[in-house]
PDB file of C-alpha atoms and ligand atoms in Angstrom:
ATOM      1  CA  MET A   1       7.604  20.398 -10.640  1.00 61.00           C
ATOM      2  CA  THR A   2       5.847  22.987  -8.493  1.00 56.00           C
ATOM      3  CA  LYS A   3       2.353  24.308  -8.177  1.00 55.00           C
ATOM      4  CA  LYS A   4       3.343  27.607  -9.775  1.00 49.00           C
ATOM      5  CA  ALA A   5       4.529  25.886 -12.932  1.00 61.00           C
ATOM      6  CA  GLY A   6       0.881  25.031 -13.687  1.00 69.00           C
ATOM      7  CA  GLN A   7       1.851  21.980 -15.643  1.00 92.00           C
ATOM      8  CA  SER A   8      -0.259  19.071 -16.768  1.00 96.00           C
ATOM      9  CA  ILE A   9      -0.873  16.077 -14.522  1.00 98.00           C
ATOM     10  CA  VAL A  10      -2.429  12.746 -15.479  1.00 98.00           C
ATOM     11  CA  ILE A  11      -3.105  10.181 -12.759  1.00 98.00           C
ATOM     12  CA  LEU A  12      -3.974   6.524 -13.357  1.00 98.00           C
ATOM     13  CA  THR A  13      -5.422   4.526 -10.475  1.00 98.00           C
ATOM     14  CA  GLY A  14      -6.036   0.824  -9.938  1.00 98.00           C
ATOM     15  CA  SER A  15      -7.687  -1.239  -7.235  1.00 96.00           C
ATOM     16  CA  GLY A  16      -4.772  -0.718  -4.810  1.00 97.00           C
ATOM     17  CA  ILE A  17      -6.008   2.811  -4.057  1.00 98.00           C
ATOM     18  CA  SER A  18      -9.289   1.395  -2.734  1.00 98.00           C
ATOM     19  CA  ALA A  19      -7.700  -1.461  -0.735  1.00 96.00           C
ATOM     20  CA  GLU A  20      -7.482   0.607   2.452  1.00 98.00           C
ATOM     21  CA  SER A  21     -11.187   1.418   2.134  1.00 98.00           C
ATOM     22  CA  GLY A  22     -11.787  -2.323   2.469  1.00 95.00           C
ATOM     23  CA  LEU A  23     -12.293  -3.356  -1.169  1.00 93.00           C
ATOM     24  CA  PRO A  24     -10.224  -6.329  -2.369  1.00 88.00           C
ATOM     25  CA  THR A  25      -7.778  -5.883  -5.231  1.00 90.00           C
ATOM     26  CA  PHE A  26      -8.113  -8.181  -8.252  1.00 82.00           C
ATOM     27  CA  ARG A  27      -4.860 -10.054  -8.069  1.00 80.00           C
ATOM     28  CA  GLY A  28      -4.072  -9.914  -4.342  1.00 74.00           C
ATOM     29  CA  SER A  29      -4.398 -12.929  -2.040  1.00 66.00           C
ATOM     30  CA  ASP A  30      -8.085 -12.057  -1.475  1.00 63.00           C
ATOM     31  CA  GLY A  31      -8.641 -11.513  -5.184  1.00 60.00           C
ATOM     32  CA  LEU A  32     -10.057 -14.938  -6.063  1.00 65.00           C
ATOM     33  CA  TRP A  33     -13.820 -15.349  -5.986  1.00 66.00           C
ATOM     34  CA  GLN A  34     -15.211 -18.854  -5.488  1.00 64.00           C
ATOM     35  CA  GLY A  35     -11.824 -20.104  -6.637  1.00 68.00           C
ATOM     36  CA  ARG A  36     -12.059 -18.209  -9.914  1.00 72.00           C
ATOM     37  CA  ARG A  37      -9.721 -15.565 -11.261  1.00 78.00           C
ATOM     38  CA  VAL A  38     -11.218 -12.286 -12.488  1.00 79.00           C
ATOM     39  CA  GLU A  39     -10.246 -13.245 -16.038  1.00 79.00           C
ATOM     40  CA  GLU A  40     -12.653 -16.219 -15.795  1.00 82.00           C
ATOM     41  CA  VAL A  41     -15.638 -14.149 -14.649  1.00 84.00           C
ATOM     42  CA  ALA A  42     -15.202 -10.772 -16.352  1.00 87.00           C
ATOM     43  CA  THR A  43     -15.812 -11.786 -19.968  1.00 91.00           C
ATOM     44  CA  PRO A  44     -18.763 -11.605 -22.370  1.00 92.00           C
ATOM     45  CA  GLU A  45     -18.415 -15.393 -22.825  1.00 92.00           C
ATOM     46  CA  ALA A  46     -18.774 -16.017 -19.075  1.00 91.00           C
ATOM     47  CA  PHE A  47     -21.886 -13.785 -19.033  1.00 91.00           C
ATOM     48  CA  GLU A  48     -23.389 -15.730 -21.908  1.00 90.00           C
ATOM     49  CA  ARG A  49     -22.556 -19.090 -20.312  1.00 90.00           C
ATOM     50  CA  GLU A  50     -23.325 -18.300 -16.662  1.00 88.00           C
ATOM     51  CA  PRO A  51     -25.233 -14.995 -16.453  1.00 89.00           C
ATOM     52  CA  LEU A  52     -26.349 -15.568 -12.864  1.00 90.00           C
ATOM     53  CA  LEU A  53     -22.837 -16.197 -11.649  1.00 89.00           C
ATOM     54  CA  VAL A  54     -21.488 -13.093 -13.374  1.00 91.00           C
ATOM     55  CA  GLN A  55     -24.375 -10.960 -12.060  1.00 93.00           C
ATOM     56  CA  GLN A  56     -23.672 -12.295  -8.577  1.00 92.00           C
ATOM     57  CA  PHE A  57     -19.982 -11.385  -8.828  1.00 90.00           C
ATOM     58  CA  TYR A  58     -20.912  -7.759  -9.571  1.00 94.00           C
ATOM     59  CA  ASN A  59     -23.939  -7.695  -7.227  1.00 95.00           C
ATOM     60  CA  LEU A  60     -21.615  -8.503  -4.324  1.00 93.00           C
ATOM     61  CA  ARG A  61     -19.226  -5.769  -5.359  1.00 92.00           C
ATOM     62  CA  ARG A  62     -22.002  -3.232  -5.870  1.00 96.00           C
ATOM     63  CA  ALA A  63     -23.488  -4.058  -2.455  1.00 96.00           C
ATOM     64  CA  ALA A  64     -20.058  -3.727  -0.833  1.00 95.00           C
ATOM     65  CA  LEU A  65     -19.922  -0.082  -1.931  1.00 97.00           C
ATOM     66  CA  GLN A  66     -22.567   0.719   0.684  1.00 95.00           C
ATOM     67  CA  ARG A  67     -20.189  -0.381   3.439  1.00 96.00           C
ATOM     68  CA  VAL A  68     -17.078   1.537   2.390  1.00 98.00           C
ATOM     69  CA  GLU A  69     -15.951   5.147   2.261  1.00 98.00           C
ATOM     70  CA  PRO A  70     -13.296   6.998   0.269  1.00 98.00           C
ATOM     71  CA  ASN A  71      -9.937   6.943   2.047  1.00 98.00           C
ATOM     72  CA  ALA A  72      -7.234   9.581   2.484  1.00 98.00           C
ATOM     73  CA  ALA A  73      -5.732   8.788  -0.924  1.00 98.00           C
ATOM     74  CA  HIS A  74      -9.027   9.369  -2.785  1.00 98.00           C
ATOM     75  CA  LEU A  75      -9.544  12.594  -0.819  1.00 98.00           C
ATOM     76  CA  ALA A  76      -6.004  13.822  -1.512  1.00 98.00           C
ATOM     77  CA  LEU A  77      -6.514  13.388  -5.277  1.00 98.00           C
ATOM     78  CA  ALA A  78      -9.780  15.323  -5.100  1.00 98.00           C
ATOM     79  CA  ALA A  79      -7.927  18.136  -3.294  1.00 98.00           C
ATOM     80  CA  LEU A  80      -5.199  18.075  -5.954  1.00 98.00           C
ATOM     81  CA  GLU A  81      -7.844  18.447  -8.677  1.00 98.00           C
ATOM     82  CA  ARG A  82      -9.368  21.440  -6.869  1.00 98.00           C
ATOM     83  CA  GLU A  83      -6.095  23.209  -6.184  1.00 97.00           C
ATOM     84  CA  TRP A  84      -3.821  22.374  -9.101  1.00 97.00           C
ATOM     85  CA  PRO A  85      -3.660  25.398 -11.433  1.00 95.00           C
ATOM     86  CA  GLY A  86      -2.736  23.474 -14.573  1.00 95.00           C
ATOM     87  CA  GLU A  87      -4.381  20.703 -16.546  1.00 96.00           C
ATOM     88  CA  TYR A  88      -5.434  17.681 -14.529  1.00 98.00           C
ATOM     89  CA  LEU A  89      -7.068  14.355 -15.365  1.00 98.00           C
ATOM     90  CA  LEU A  90      -7.737  11.298 -13.230  1.00 98.00           C
ATOM     91  CA  ILE A  91      -8.122   8.051 -15.177  1.00 98.00           C
ATOM     92  CA  THR A  92      -9.330   5.120 -13.133  1.00 98.00           C
ATOM     93  CA  GLN A  93      -9.545   1.426 -13.900  1.00 98.00           C
ATOM     94  CA  ASN A  94     -11.693   1.061 -10.797  1.00 97.00           C
ATOM     95  CA  VAL A  95     -15.373   0.310 -11.090  1.00 97.00           C
ATOM     96  CA  ASP A  96     -16.132   1.471  -7.538  1.00 97.00           C
ATOM     97  CA  ASP A  97     -17.385   5.028  -7.021  1.00 97.00           C
ATOM     98  CA  LEU A  98     -14.915   6.115  -4.360  1.00 98.00           C
ATOM     99  CA  HIS A  99     -13.119   8.746  -6.462  1.00 98.00           C
ATOM    100  CA  PHE A 100     -16.444  10.368  -7.315  1.00 98.00           C
ATOM    101  CA  ARG A 101     -17.635  10.247  -3.712  1.00 98.00           C
ATOM    102  CA  ALA A 102     -14.327  11.812  -2.611  1.00 98.00           C
ATOM    103  CA  GLY A 103     -15.055  14.778  -4.902  1.00 98.00           C
ATOM    104  CA  SER A 104     -13.077  13.991  -8.074  1.00 98.00           C
ATOM    105  CA  ARG A 105     -14.853  15.326 -11.159  1.00 98.00           C
ATOM    106  CA  ARG A 106     -12.195  15.433 -13.879  1.00 98.00           C
ATOM    107  CA  LEU A 107     -12.453  11.670 -13.823  1.00 98.00           C
ATOM    108  CA  LEU A 108     -12.689   9.015 -16.544  1.00 98.00           C
ATOM    109  CA  SER A 109     -13.746   5.485 -15.550  1.00 98.00           C
ATOM    110  CA  ILE A 110     -12.259   3.474 -18.397  1.00 98.00           C
ATOM    111  CA  HIS A 111     -13.493   0.069 -17.177  1.00 97.00           C
ATOM    112  CA  GLY A 112     -17.062   1.245 -16.486  1.00 97.00           C
ATOM    113  CA  GLU A 113     -18.955   1.660 -13.221  1.00 98.00           C
ATOM    114  CA  LEU A 114     -20.573  -0.795 -10.799  1.00 97.00           C
ATOM    115  CA  ARG A 115     -23.404   1.602 -10.091  1.00 97.00           C
ATOM    116  CA  ARG A 116     -24.594   1.707 -13.689  1.00 97.00           C
ATOM    117  CA  ALA A 117     -26.338  -0.876 -15.866  1.00 97.00           C
ATOM    118  CA  ARG A 118     -26.521  -1.135 -19.621  1.00 96.00           C
ATOM    119  CA  CYS A 119     -29.395  -2.536 -21.679  1.00 96.00           C
ATOM    120  CA  LEU A 120     -28.424  -5.063 -24.348  1.00 94.00           C
ATOM    121  CA  SER A 121     -31.671  -4.310 -26.132  1.00 96.00           C
ATOM    122  CA  CYS A 122     -31.891  -0.489 -26.401  1.00 97.00           C
ATOM    123  CA  GLY A 123     -28.366   0.483 -25.283  1.00 95.00           C
ATOM    124  CA  ALA A 124     -29.567   2.660 -22.364  1.00 96.00           C
ATOM    125  CA  ASP A 125     -26.860   3.307 -19.766  1.00 95.00           C
ATOM    126  CA  THR A 126     -28.567   4.087 -16.441  1.00 95.00           C
ATOM    127  CA  PRO A 127     -27.700   4.487 -12.748  1.00 96.00           C
ATOM    128  CA  TRP A 128     -28.256   1.176 -10.940  1.00 96.00           C
ATOM    129  CA  MET A 129     -27.895   0.708  -7.164  1.00 94.00           C
ATOM    130  CA  GLU A 130     -29.689  -2.624  -6.622  1.00 94.00           C
ATOM    131  CA  ASP A 131     -28.808  -6.205  -7.516  1.00 96.00           C
ATOM    132  CA  LEU A 132     -29.145  -7.084 -11.193  1.00 95.00           C
ATOM    133  CA  THR A 133     -31.168 -10.259 -11.789  1.00 92.00           C
ATOM    134  CA  PRO A 134     -32.726 -11.981 -14.820  1.00 86.00           C
ATOM    135  CA  ASP A 135     -35.987 -10.256 -13.748  1.00 91.00           C
ATOM    136  CA  SER A 136     -34.540  -6.739 -13.865  1.00 94.00           C
ATOM    137  CA  SER A 137     -36.184  -4.591 -16.506  1.00 95.00           C
ATOM    138  CA  CYS A 138     -34.664  -1.718 -18.415  1.00 96.00           C
ATOM    139  CA  PRO A 139     -35.935   1.664 -17.128  1.00 95.00           C
ATOM    140  CA  ARG A 140     -36.030   2.956 -20.719  1.00 96.00           C
ATOM    141  CA  CYS A 141     -37.353   0.171 -22.987  1.00 97.00           C
ATOM    142  CA  HIS A 142     -38.777  -1.997 -20.143  1.00 97.00           C
ATOM    143  CA  GLU A 143     -37.423  -5.215 -21.621  1.00 96.00           C
ATOM    144  CA  VAL A 144     -36.799  -7.844 -18.973  1.00 95.00           C
ATOM    145  CA  GLY A 145     -33.522  -9.760 -18.667  1.00 91.00           C
ATOM    146  CA  LYS A 146     -31.484  -7.539 -20.937  1.00 92.00           C
ATOM    147  CA  LEU A 147     -29.541  -5.498 -18.387  1.00 94.00           C
ATOM    148  CA  ARG A 148     -25.847  -6.177 -17.859  1.00 95.00           C
ATOM    149  CA  PRO A 149     -23.301  -4.536 -15.571  1.00 96.00           C
ATOM    150  CA  HIS A 150     -21.832  -1.378 -17.126  1.00 97.00           C
ATOM    151  CA  ILE A 151     -18.376  -2.925 -16.913  1.00 96.00           C
ATOM    152  CA  VAL A 152     -15.738  -3.343 -19.592  1.00 96.00           C
ATOM    153  CA  TRP A 153     -14.967  -7.052 -19.751  1.00 94.00           C
ATOM    154  CA  PHE A 154     -11.875  -8.747 -21.108  1.00 91.00           C
ATOM    155  CA  GLY A 155     -12.033  -8.602 -24.873  1.00 92.00           C
ATOM    156  CA  GLU A 156     -14.111  -5.381 -24.877  1.00 95.00           C
ATOM    157  CA  ALA A 157     -12.837  -1.884 -25.688  1.00 95.00           C
ATOM    158  CA  PRO A 158     -12.132   0.399 -22.699  1.00 97.00           C
ATOM    159  CA  MET A 159     -14.055   3.661 -22.595  1.00 97.00           C
ATOM    160  CA  HIS A 160     -12.856   7.254 -23.198  1.00 98.00           C
ATOM    161  CA  MET A 161      -9.581   6.241 -24.871  1.00 98.00           C
ATOM    162  CA  ASP A 162      -9.401   9.327 -27.109  1.00 98.00           C
ATOM    163  CA  GLN A 163      -9.646  11.670 -24.134  1.00 98.00           C
ATOM    164  CA  CYS A 164      -7.075   9.615 -22.225  1.00 98.00           C
ATOM    165  CA  LEU A 165      -4.553   9.678 -25.054  1.00 97.00           C
ATOM    166  CA  ASP A 166      -5.088  13.416 -25.601  1.00 97.00           C
ATOM    167  CA  ALA A 167      -4.293  14.146 -21.966  1.00 97.00           C
ATOM    168  CA  LEU A 168      -1.406  11.672 -21.815  1.00 97.00           C
ATOM    169  CA  SER A 169       0.197  13.211 -24.894  1.00 95.00           C
ATOM    170  CA  GLN A 170       0.452  16.541 -23.033  1.00 95.00           C
ATOM    171  CA  ALA A 171       1.309  15.262 -19.556  1.00 96.00           C
ATOM    172  CA  ASP A 172       4.282  16.691 -17.695  1.00 96.00           C
ATOM    173  CA  LEU A 173       3.679  14.348 -14.774  1.00 97.00           C
ATOM    174  CA  PHE A 174       2.151  10.877 -15.035  1.00 98.00           C
ATOM    175  CA  VAL A 175       1.446   8.992 -11.811  1.00 98.00           C
ATOM    176  CA  ALA A 176       0.255   5.362 -11.674  1.00 98.00           C
ATOM    177  CA  ILE A 177      -1.198   4.447  -8.282  1.00 98.00           C
ATOM    178  CA  GLY A 178      -2.048   0.978  -6.947  1.00 98.00           C
ATOM    179  CA  THR A 179      -2.117  -0.913 -10.218  1.00 98.00           C
ATOM    180  CA  SER A 180      -0.211  -4.064 -11.110  1.00 96.00           C
ATOM    181  CA  GLY A 181       0.160  -3.017 -14.752  1.00 96.00           C
ATOM    182  CA  LYS A 182      -1.192  -6.351 -15.981  1.00 93.00           C
ATOM    183  CA  VAL A 183      -4.188  -5.095 -17.957  1.00 92.00           C
ATOM    184  CA  TYR A 184      -3.881  -3.225 -21.245  1.00 94.00           C
ATOM    185  CA  PRO A 185      -4.253  -0.586 -22.574  1.00 95.00           C
ATOM    186  CA  ALA A 186      -3.876   1.142 -19.171  1.00 96.00           C
ATOM    187  CA  ALA A 187      -0.653  -0.788 -18.582  1.00 97.00           C
ATOM    188  CA  SER A 188       0.855   0.859 -21.673  1.00 97.00           C
ATOM    189  CA  PHE A 189       0.023   4.453 -20.689  1.00 98.00           C
ATOM    190  CA  VAL A 190       3.489   4.797 -19.150  1.00 98.00           C
ATOM    191  CA  ASP A 191       5.088   3.707 -22.453  1.00 96.00           C
ATOM    192  CA  PHE A 192       2.977   6.247 -24.320  1.00 96.00           C
ATOM    193  CA  VAL A 193       3.997   9.021 -21.922  1.00 96.00           C
ATOM    194  CA  ALA A 194       7.660   7.985 -22.068  1.00 94.00           C
ATOM    195  CA  SER A 195       7.771   8.928 -25.736  1.00 90.00           C
ATOM    196  CA  ARG A 196       7.468  12.589 -24.659  1.00 86.00           C
ATOM    197  CA  PRO A 197      10.922  13.715 -23.500  1.00 87.00           C
ATOM    198  CA  GLY A 198      11.163  15.128 -19.995  1.00 88.00           C
ATOM    199  CA  THR A 199       7.897  13.711 -18.649  1.00 94.00           C
ATOM    200  CA  ARG A 200       8.113  12.619 -15.041  1.00 97.00           C
ATOM    201  CA  ARG A 201       6.716   9.094 -14.681  1.00 98.00           C
ATOM    202  CA  LEU A 202       6.020   8.088 -11.128  1.00 98.00           C
ATOM    203  CA  GLU A 203       4.746   4.803  -9.727  1.00 98.00           C
ATOM    204  CA  LEU A 204       3.111   4.666  -6.255  1.00 98.00           C
ATOM    205  CA  ASN A 205       2.453   1.084  -5.305  1.00 98.00           C
ATOM    206  CA  GLN A 206       2.535  -1.488  -2.540  1.00 97.00           C
ATOM    207  CA  GLU A 207       4.678  -3.744  -4.715  1.00 96.00           C
ATOM    208  CA  ALA A 208       6.651  -2.271  -7.612  1.00 96.00           C
ATOM    209  CA  THR A 209       5.657  -3.432 -11.081  1.00 96.00           C
ATOM    210  CA  GLY A 210       9.310  -3.431 -12.144  1.00 96.00           C
ATOM    211  CA  ASN A 211       8.392  -1.548 -15.320  1.00 96.00           C
ATOM    212  CA  PRO A 212      11.561   0.389 -16.271  1.00 96.00           C
ATOM    213  CA  ARG A 213       9.514   3.100 -18.008  1.00 96.00           C
ATOM    214  CA  PHE A 214       8.786   4.623 -14.596  1.00 97.00           C
ATOM    215  CA  ASN A 215      11.607   6.949 -13.652  1.00 95.00           C
ATOM    216  CA  GLU A 216      10.597   7.078  -9.988  1.00 97.00           C
ATOM    217  CA  VAL A 217       8.960   4.475  -7.722  1.00 98.00           C
ATOM    218  CA  ARG A 218       7.623   4.990  -4.209  1.00 98.00           C
ATOM    219  CA  ILE A 219       6.547   1.935  -2.257  1.00 98.00           C
ATOM    220  CA  GLY A 220       3.934   2.041   0.502  1.00 98.00           C
ATOM    221  CA  PRO A 221       0.222   2.165   1.233  1.00 98.00           C
ATOM    222  CA  ALA A 222      -1.603   4.610  -1.033  1.00 98.00           C
ATOM    223  CA  THR A 223      -3.034   6.593   1.882  1.00 98.00           C
ATOM    224  CA  GLU A 224       0.536   7.545   2.826  1.00 98.00           C
ATOM    225  CA  THR A 225       2.247   7.878  -0.554  1.00 98.00           C
ATOM    226  CA  VAL A 226      -0.581   9.787  -2.248  1.00 98.00           C
ATOM    227  CA  GLN A 227      -1.049  12.245   0.615  1.00 98.00           C
ATOM    228  CA  ALA A 228       2.709  12.890   0.648  1.00 98.00           C
ATOM    229  CA  LEU A 229       2.852  13.428  -3.118  1.00 98.00           C
ATOM    230  CA  VAL A 230      -0.122  15.790  -3.132  1.00 98.00           C
ATOM    231  CA  ALA A 231       1.392  17.800  -0.274  1.00 98.00           C
ATOM    232  CA  GLU A 232       4.647  18.101  -2.266  1.00 97.00           C
ATOM    233  CA  LEU A 233       2.868  19.160  -5.445  1.00 96.00           C
ATOM    234  CA  LEU A 234       0.728  21.772  -3.706  1.00 96.00           C
ATOM    235  CA  ALA A 235       3.534  23.116  -1.471  1.00 94.00           C
TER     236      ALA A 235
HETATM  237  P1  OAD B 301      -4.470  -5.685  -9.339  1.00 97.21           P
HETATM  238  O1  OAD B 301      -5.139  -6.528  -8.313  1.00 97.21           O
HETATM  239  O2  OAD B 301      -3.906  -6.363 -10.550  1.00 97.21           O
HETATM  240  O3  OAD B 301      -3.282  -4.848  -8.672  1.00 97.21           O
HETATM  241  C1  OAD B 301      -3.444  -4.171  -7.453  1.00 97.21           C
HETATM  242  C2  OAD B 301      -2.200  -3.348  -7.190  1.00 97.21           C
HETATM  243  O4  OAD B 301      -2.434  -2.578  -6.016  1.00 97.21           O
HETATM  244  C3  OAD B 301      -0.938  -4.167  -6.939  1.00 97.21           C
HETATM  245  O5  OAD B 301       0.158  -3.548  -7.625  1.00 97.21           O
HETATM  246  C4  OAD B 301      -0.727  -4.056  -5.412  1.00 97.21           C
HETATM  247  O6  OAD B 301       0.659  -4.079  -5.036  1.00 97.21           O
HETATM  248  C5  OAD B 301      -1.312  -2.674  -5.157  1.00 97.21           C
HETATM  249  N1  OAD B 301      -1.805  -2.430  -3.780  1.00 97.21           N
HETATM  250  C6  OAD B 301      -2.445  -3.269  -2.936  1.00 97.21           C
HETATM  251  N2  OAD B 301      -2.763  -2.633  -1.791  1.00 97.21           N
HETATM  252  C7  OAD B 301      -2.306  -1.355  -1.906  1.00 97.21           C
HETATM  253  C8  OAD B 301      -2.308  -0.207  -1.065  1.00 97.21           C
HETATM  254  N3  OAD B 301      -2.858  -0.218   0.147  1.00 97.21           N
HETATM  255  N4  OAD B 301      -1.725   0.932  -1.516  1.00 97.21           N
HETATM  256  C9  OAD B 301      -1.147   0.967  -2.750  1.00 97.21           C
HETATM  257  N5  OAD B 301      -1.127  -0.080  -3.579  1.00 97.21           N
HETATM  258  C10 OAD B 301      -1.688  -1.223  -3.169  1.00 97.21           C
HETATM  259  O7  OAD B 301      -5.526  -4.548  -9.746  1.00 97.21           O
HETATM  260  P2  OAD B 301      -5.538  -3.548 -10.984  1.00 97.21           P
HETATM  261  O8  OAD B 301      -4.172  -3.211 -11.439  1.00 97.21           O
HETATM  262  O9  OAD B 301      -6.470  -2.442 -10.615  1.00 97.21           O
HETATM  263  O10 OAD B 301     -10.519  -4.786 -14.821  1.00 97.21           O
HETATM  264  O11 OAD B 301      -6.250  -4.443 -12.080  1.00 97.21           O
HETATM  265  C11 OAD B 301      -6.498  -3.896 -13.349  1.00 97.21           C
HETATM  266  C12 OAD B 301      -7.794  -4.420 -13.920  1.00 97.21           C
HETATM  267  O12 OAD B 301      -7.805  -5.860 -13.863  1.00 97.21           O
HETATM  268  C13 OAD B 301      -9.026  -4.041 -13.122  1.00 97.21           C
HETATM  269  O13 OAD B 301      -9.511  -2.762 -13.458  1.00 97.21           O
HETATM  270  C14 OAD B 301     -10.018  -5.091 -13.511  1.00 97.21           C
HETATM  271  C15 OAD B 301      -9.129  -6.314 -13.542  1.00 97.21           C
HETATM  272  O14 OAD B 301      -9.473  -7.222 -14.481  1.00 97.21           O
HETATM  273  C16 OAD B 301     -11.800  -5.067 -15.102  1.00 97.21           C
HETATM  274  O15 OAD B 301     -12.579  -5.549 -14.325  1.00 97.21           O
HETATM  275  C17 OAD B 301     -12.199  -4.715 -16.482  1.00 97.21           C
END
């Protein structure tokens, strides 16, 4: 596949692409938080039971965004978006804002965004940079204590699925970067793409998922593998 071919690329990223910026992955050795797995904190039930604890989990992550910068892998994908002559879509499971800050714009955040809050009362979805607390009030309806992180929790429907499936159904190249392939539906994107004959399905990861639907796997840190891939595609 060359730049001149102008074919369609869909990229899926997971927390591994942000690891070299200093953000922990979810299932790595530093992935536990106060001894809890993400599956125990990132649920509507956990928020109902222990709202303060869940707010704190996301407050820490939101605050951490002020101390990190996009890395070479985020920047390389933004350059690919700018220079690729065909269709291009970046789908991220990440709730950080590093793709956006790197310059990616054809970007869908299917698990939501740390720097947004949603009101359980009026449904407003607004930018939010501070900590969320039980005293936070909705900028639109002004109700207090109704804001929640704009994050898709386990058991909730991911966002933008129609647009994702549209793009995936036309992809000539699908690349999954830095994701363990444990969380659906993103984990099944490669199966969906595999039903289209001739699609190149590439995994870039620190540890291979072992999913046989990928027809090419490159192991290494994302800053190296993504820069190398983008250079090849734009050569
Ligand atoms: P995981 O923590 O499950 O997987 C991280 C992946 O990144 C693993 O495959 C690692 O091998 C890889 N990795 C680590 N460092 C890397 C590096 N420097 N370069 C390349 N790869 C590296 O995270 P995700 O797959 O993103 O959802 O998890 C998926 C979803 O589970 C998250 O979006 C989150 C979580 O529950 C929600 O919060 C809704």
